[in-house]
């Protein structure tokens, strides 16, 4: 977590605030199940949330590893854990009021004594 660039952590917090402010889950859930005419269920809402968290996890993993192929050599346990945590955090409801990832990143940076701190991510060909 400490090696995630600060700019990415701030971007994650902004995405989380936008996702919670606009309440995308209720709109998506109403759009999917309301138009079909099925009875709405709590299990369906949870499955939709997990599906979006999994898609968010893949997007975050791509951003952290910097590769689109997601090779086994590029994706380690640390990348899986951090991308899963951030993906779930972005799409979990009612987390927009707290800056949990920022605090988690700050704690990880303090624990590693700033050994992995970076402000901007590595962009191949640019930086």
Coordinates of N, CA and C in Angstrom, one line a residue:
X1 N 0.8 -1.2 0.0 CA 0.0 0.0 0.0 C 0.9 1.3 0.0
X2 N 2.0 1.2 0.6 CA 2.9 2.4 0.7 C 3.5 2.7 -0.6
X3 N 3.5 1.8 -1.6 CA 4.1 2.1 -2.9 C 3.1 2.7 -3.9
X4 N 1.9 2.8 -3.5 CA 0.9 3.4 -4.3 C 1.1 4.9 -4.3
X5 N 1.2 5.5 -5.5 CA 1.5 7.0 -5.5 C 0.4 7.8 -4.9
X6 N 0.8 8.9 -4.3 CA -0.1 9.8 -3.6 C -1.2 10.3 -4.5
X7 N -0.9 10.7 -5.7 CA -1.9 11.2 -6.7 C -3.0 10.1 -6.9
X8 N -2.6 8.8 -7.0 CA -3.6 7.8 -7.2 C -4.5 7.7 -5.9
X9 N -3.9 7.8 -4.7 CA -4.7 7.7 -3.5 C -5.7 8.9 -3.5
X10 N -5.3 10.1 -3.9 CA -6.2 11.2 -3.9 C -7.3 11.0 -5.0
X11 N -7.0 10.4 -6.1 CA -7.9 10.1 -7.1 C -9.0 9.1 -6.7
X12 N -8.5 8.1 -5.9 CA -9.4 7.1 -5.4 C -10.4 7.7 -4.4
X13 N -9.9 8.6 -3.6 CA -10.8 9.3 -2.6 C -11.9 10.1 -3.4
X14 N -11.5 10.8 -4.5 CA -12.4 11.6 -5.3 C -13.4 10.7 -5.9
X15 N -13.0 9.5 -6.5 CA -13.9 8.6 -7.1 C -14.9 8.1 -6.1
X16 N -14.5 7.8 -4.9 CA -15.3 7.3 -3.8 C -16.4 8.3 -3.4
X17 N -15.9 9.6 -3.3 CA -16.9 10.6 -3.0 C -17.9 10.8 -4.1
X18 N -17.5 10.7 -5.3 CA -18.5 10.9 -6.4 C -19.4 9.7 -6.5
X19 N -18.9 8.5 -6.3 CA -19.8 7.3 -6.3 C -20.8 7.3 -5.2
X20 N -20.4 7.8 -4.0 CA -21.4 7.8 -2.9 C -22.4 9.0 -3.0
X21 N -21.9 10.1 -3.6 CA -22.7 11.3 -3.7 C -23.9 11.1 -4.7
X22 N -23.6 10.4 -5.8 CA -24.5 10.2 -6.9 C -25.4 9.0 -6.7
X23 N -25.0 8.1 -5.8 CA -25.8 6.9 -5.4 C -26.0 6.1 -6.7
X24 N -25.0 5.7 -7.3 CA -25.1 4.9 -8.6 C -25.7 3.5 -8.4
X25 N -25.5 2.9 -7.2 CA -26.1 1.6 -7.0 C -27.6 1.6 -7.1
X26 N -28.2 2.5 -6.5 CA -29.7 2.5 -6.5 C -30.2 2.8 -7.9
X27 N -29.5 3.6 -8.7 CA -29.9 3.9 -10.0 C -29.7 2.7 -10.9
X28 N -28.6 2.0 -10.8 CA -28.3 0.9 -11.6 C -29.2 -0.3 -11.2
X29 N -29.4 -0.5 -9.9 CA -30.3 -1.5 -9.5 C -31.7 -1.3 -9.9
X30 N -32.2 -0.1 -9.9 CA -33.6 0.2 -10.4 C -33.6 0.1 -11.9
X31 N -32.6 0.4 -12.6 CA -32.6 0.3 -14.0 C -32.6 -1.2 -14.5
X32 N -31.8 -2.0 -13.8 CA -31.7 -3.4 -14.2 C -33.0 -4.2 -13.8
X33 N -33.4 -4.1 -12.6 CA -34.5 -4.9 -12.1 C -35.9 -4.2 -12.3
X34 N -35.9 -2.9 -12.3 CA -37.1 -2.2 -12.4 C -37.7 -2.4 -13.8
X35 N -36.8 -2.4 -14.9 CA -37.3 -2.5 -16.2 C -37.8 -3.9 -16.6
X36 N -37.2 -4.9 -15.9 CA -37.5 -6.3 -16.2 C -38.9 -6.7 -15.6
X37 N -39.2 -6.0 -14.5 CA -40.4 -6.3 -13.8 C -40.3 -7.4 -12.7
X38 N -39.0 -7.8 -12.4 CA -38.8 -8.8 -11.4 C -38.9 -8.1 -10.0
X39 N -39.2 -8.9 -9.0 CA -39.2 -8.4 -7.6 C -37.8 -8.1 -7.2
X40 N -37.6 -6.9 -6.6 CA -36.3 -6.5 -6.1 C -35.9 -7.3 -4.9
X41 N -34.6 -7.7 -4.9 CA -34.2 -8.5 -3.7 C -32.8 -7.9 -3.2
X42 N -32.6 -8.2 -1.9 CA -31.4 -7.7 -1.3 C -30.2 -8.5 -1.9
X43 N -30.3 -9.8 -2.2 CA -29.2 -10.6 -2.8 C -28.8 -10.0 -4.1
X44 N -29.7 -9.6 -4.9 CA -29.4 -9.0 -6.2 C -28.6 -7.7 -6.1
X45 N -28.9 -6.9 -5.1 CA -28.2 -5.7 -4.8 C -26.7 -6.0 -4.4
X46 N -26.6 -7.0 -3.6 CA -25.3 -7.4 -3.1 C -24.4 -8.0 -4.2
X47 N -25.1 -8.8 -5.1 CA -24.3 -9.3 -6.2 C -23.9 -8.2 -7.2
X48 N -24.7 -7.3 -7.4 CA -24.4 -6.1 -8.3 C -23.2 -5.4 -7.7
X49 N -23.2 -5.2 -6.4 CA -22.1 -4.5 -5.7 C -20.8 -5.2 -5.8
X50 N -20.9 -6.5 -5.7 CA -19.7 -7.4 -5.8 C -19.2 -7.4 -7.2
X51 N -20.1 -7.4 -8.2 CA -19.7 -7.4 -9.6 C -18.9 -6.1 -9.9
X52 N -19.5 -5.0 -9.5 CA -18.8 -3.7 -9.7 C -17.5 -3.6 -8.9
X53 N -17.4 -4.1 -7.7 CA -16.2 -4.1 -7.0 C -15.1 -5.0 -7.7
X54 N -15.5 -6.1 -8.3 CA -14.6 -6.9 -9.1 C -14.1 -6.2 -10.3
X55 N -15.0 -5.5 -11.0 CA -14.5 -4.7 -12.1 C -13.6 -3.5 -11.7
X56 N -14.0 -2.9 -10.6 CA -13.1 -1.9 -10.0 C -11.7 -2.4 -9.6
X57 N -11.7 -3.6 -9.1 CA -10.4 -4.2 -8.7 C -9.6 -4.4 -9.9
X58 N -10.1 -4.9 -11.0 CA -9.3 -5.1 -12.3 C -8.8 -3.7 -12.8
X59 N -9.6 -2.7 -12.7 CA -9.2 -1.4 -13.1 C -8.0 -0.8 -12.2
X60 N -8.2 -1.0 -10.9 CA -7.2 -0.6 -10.0 C -5.9 -1.4 -10.2
X61 N -6.0 -2.7 -10.4 CA -4.9 -3.5 -10.6 C -4.1 -3.1 -11.9
X62 N -4.8 -2.7 -12.9 CA -4.2 -2.2 -14.1 C -3.4 -1.0 -13.8
X63 N -4.0 -0.1 -13.0 CA -3.4 1.2 -12.7 C -2.2 1.0 -11.8
X64 N -2.2 0.1 -10.9 CA -1.1 -0.2 -10.0 C 0.1 -0.9 -10.7
X65 N -0.2 -1.9 -11.5 CA 0.9 -2.6 -12.1 C 1.4 -1.9 -13.4
X66 N 0.5 -1.1 -14.0 CA 1.0 -0.3 -15.2 C 1.0 -1.2 -16.4
X67 N 0.3 -2.3 -16.5 CA 0.3 -3.1 -17.6 C -1.2 -3.6 -17.9
X68 N -1.5 -3.7 -19.2 CA -2.8 -4.2 -19.5 C -2.9 -5.7 -19.6
X69 N -1.8 -6.4 -19.7 CA -1.9 -7.8 -19.9 C -2.1 -8.6 -18.6
X70 N -1.8 -7.9 -17.5 CA -2.0 -8.6 -16.1 C -1.3 -9.9 -16.1
X71 N 0.0 -10.0 -16.4 CA 0.7 -11.3 -16.4 C 0.8 -11.7 -14.9
X72 N 1.0 -13.0 -14.7 CA 1.2 -13.6 -13.4 C 2.4 -13.0 -12.7
X73 N 3.5 -12.7 -13.5 CA 4.7 -12.1 -13.0 C 4.5 -10.7 -12.5
X74 N 3.6 -10.0 -13.1 CA 3.3 -8.6 -12.7 C 2.4 -8.5 -11.5
X75 N 1.5 -9.4 -11.4 CA 0.5 -9.4 -10.3 C 0.9 -10.3 -9.2
X76 N 1.3 -9.7 -8.0 CA 1.7 -10.5 -6.9 C 0.6 -10.4 -5.8
X77 N 0.8 -11.0 -4.7 CA -0.2 -11.0 -3.6 C -0.5 -9.6 -3.1
X78 N 0.6 -8.8 -3.0 CA 0.4 -7.4 -2.5 C -0.5 -6.6 -3.5
X79 N -0.2 -6.8 -4.8 CA -1.1 -6.1 -5.8 C -2.5 -6.5 -5.7
X80 N -2.7 -7.8 -5.6 CA -4.1 -8.3 -5.5 C -4.8 -7.8 -4.3
X81 N -4.1 -7.8 -3.1 CA -4.7 -7.3 -1.9 C -5.1 -5.8 -2.0
X82 N -4.1 -5.0 -2.4 CA -4.3 -3.6 -2.5 C -5.4 -3.2 -3.5
X83 N -5.4 -3.8 -4.7 CA -6.4 -3.5 -5.7 C -7.7 -4.0 -5.3
X84 N -7.8 -5.1 -4.6 CA -9.1 -5.6 -4.1 C -9.7 -4.6 -3.0
X85 N -8.8 -4.2 -2.1 CA -9.2 -3.3 -1.1 C -9.7 -2.0 -1.6
X86 N -8.9 -1.4 -2.6 CA -9.3 -0.1 -3.2 C -10.6 -0.3 -4.0
X87 N -10.7 -1.3 -4.8 CA -11.9 -1.5 -5.6 C -13.1 -1.7 -4.8
X88 N -13.0 -2.4 -3.7 CA -14.2 -2.6 -2.8 C -14.5 -1.3 -2.1
X89 N -13.5 -0.5 -1.7 CA -13.7 0.8 -1.1 C -14.4 1.8 -2.0
X90 N -14.0 1.8 -3.2 CA -14.6 2.8 -4.1 C -16.1 2.5 -4.3
X91 N -16.5 1.2 -4.4 CA -17.8 0.8 -4.8 C -18.7 0.4 -3.5
X92 N -18.1 0.4 -2.4 CA -18.9 0.1 -1.2 C -19.7 1.4 -0.8
X93 N -21.0 1.1 -0.5 CA -21.8 2.3 -0.1 C -21.4 2.9 1.2
X94 N -21.7 4.2 1.3 CA -21.5 5.0 2.6 C -20.0 5.0 3.0
X95 N -19.1 5.0 2.1 CA -17.7 5.2 2.6 C -17.1 6.6 2.1
X96 N -18.0 7.4 1.5 CA -17.5 8.7 0.9 C -17.3 9.8 2.0
X97 N -17.8 9.5 3.2 CA -17.6 10.5 4.3 C -16.3 10.4 5.0
X98 N -15.6 9.3 4.8 CA -14.3 9.1 5.5 C -13.2 9.0 4.4
X99 N -12.0 9.3 4.8 CA -10.8 9.2 3.9 C -10.0 8.0 4.4
X100 N -10.6 6.8 4.3 CA -10.0 5.6 4.9 C -8.7 5.2 4.2
X101 N -8.8 5.2 2.8 CA -7.6 4.8 2.0 C -6.5 5.8 2.3
X102 N -6.8 7.1 2.4 CA -5.7 8.0 2.6 C -5.1 7.8 4.0
X103 N -5.9 7.5 5.0 CA -5.3 7.1 6.3 C -4.5 5.8 6.3
X104 N -5.0 4.9 5.5 CA -4.3 3.6 5.4 C -3.0 3.8 4.7
X105 N -3.0 4.6 3.6 CA -1.8 4.9 2.9 C -0.8 5.6 3.8
X106 N -1.3 6.6 4.6 CA -0.4 7.3 5.5 C 0.2 6.4 6.5
X107 N -0.6 5.5 7.1 CA 0.0 4.5 8.1 C 1.0 3.6 7.4
X108 N 0.7 3.1 6.2 CA 1.7 2.3 5.6 C 3.0 3.0 5.2
X109 N 2.9 4.3 4.9 CA 4.1 5.1 4.6 C 4.9 5.3 5.8
X110 N 4.2 5.6 6.9 CA 4.9 5.8 8.2 C 5.6 4.5 8.6
X111 N 4.9 3.4 8.5 CA 5.4 2.1 8.9 C 6.7 1.7 8.1
X112 N 6.7 2.1 6.8 CA 7.9 1.8 6.0 C 8.9 2.9 6.0
X113 N 8.7 4.0 6.8 CA 9.6 5.1 6.9 C 9.8 5.8 5.6
X114 N 8.7 5.8 4.8 CA 8.8 6.6 3.5 C 9.6 6.0 2.4
X115 N 10.0 4.7 2.6 CA 10.9 4.1 1.6 C 10.3 3.9 0.2
X116 N 9.0 3.9 0.1 CA 8.3 3.7 -1.2 C 7.5 4.9 -1.6
X117 N 7.6 6.0 -1.0 CA 6.8 7.1 -1.3 C 7.1 7.7 -2.7
X118 N 6.0 8.0 -3.4 CA 6.0 8.6 -4.7 C 4.8 9.5 -4.8
X119 N 4.9 10.6 -5.5 CA 3.8 11.5 -5.7 C 3.0 11.1 -7.0
X120 N 3.7 11.0 -8.1 CA 3.1 10.6 -9.4 C 3.4 9.2 -9.8
X121 N 2.5 8.5 -10.4 CA 2.8 7.1 -10.9 C 3.8 7.1 -12.0
X122 N 4.4 6.0 -12.2 CA 5.3 5.8 -13.3 C 4.5 5.6 -14.6
X123 N 4.7 6.4 -15.5 CA 4.0 6.3 -16.8 C 5.1 6.0 -17.9
X124 N 5.0 4.8 -18.4 CA 6.0 4.4 -19.4 C 6.1 5.3 -20.6
X125 N 7.2 5.8 -20.9 CA 7.4 6.7 -22.0 C 7.4 8.2 -21.6
X126 N 6.8 8.5 -20.5 CA 6.7 9.9 -20.0 C 7.7 10.1 -18.8
X127 N 7.6 9.3 -17.8 CA 8.4 9.5 -16.6 C 9.4 8.4 -16.4

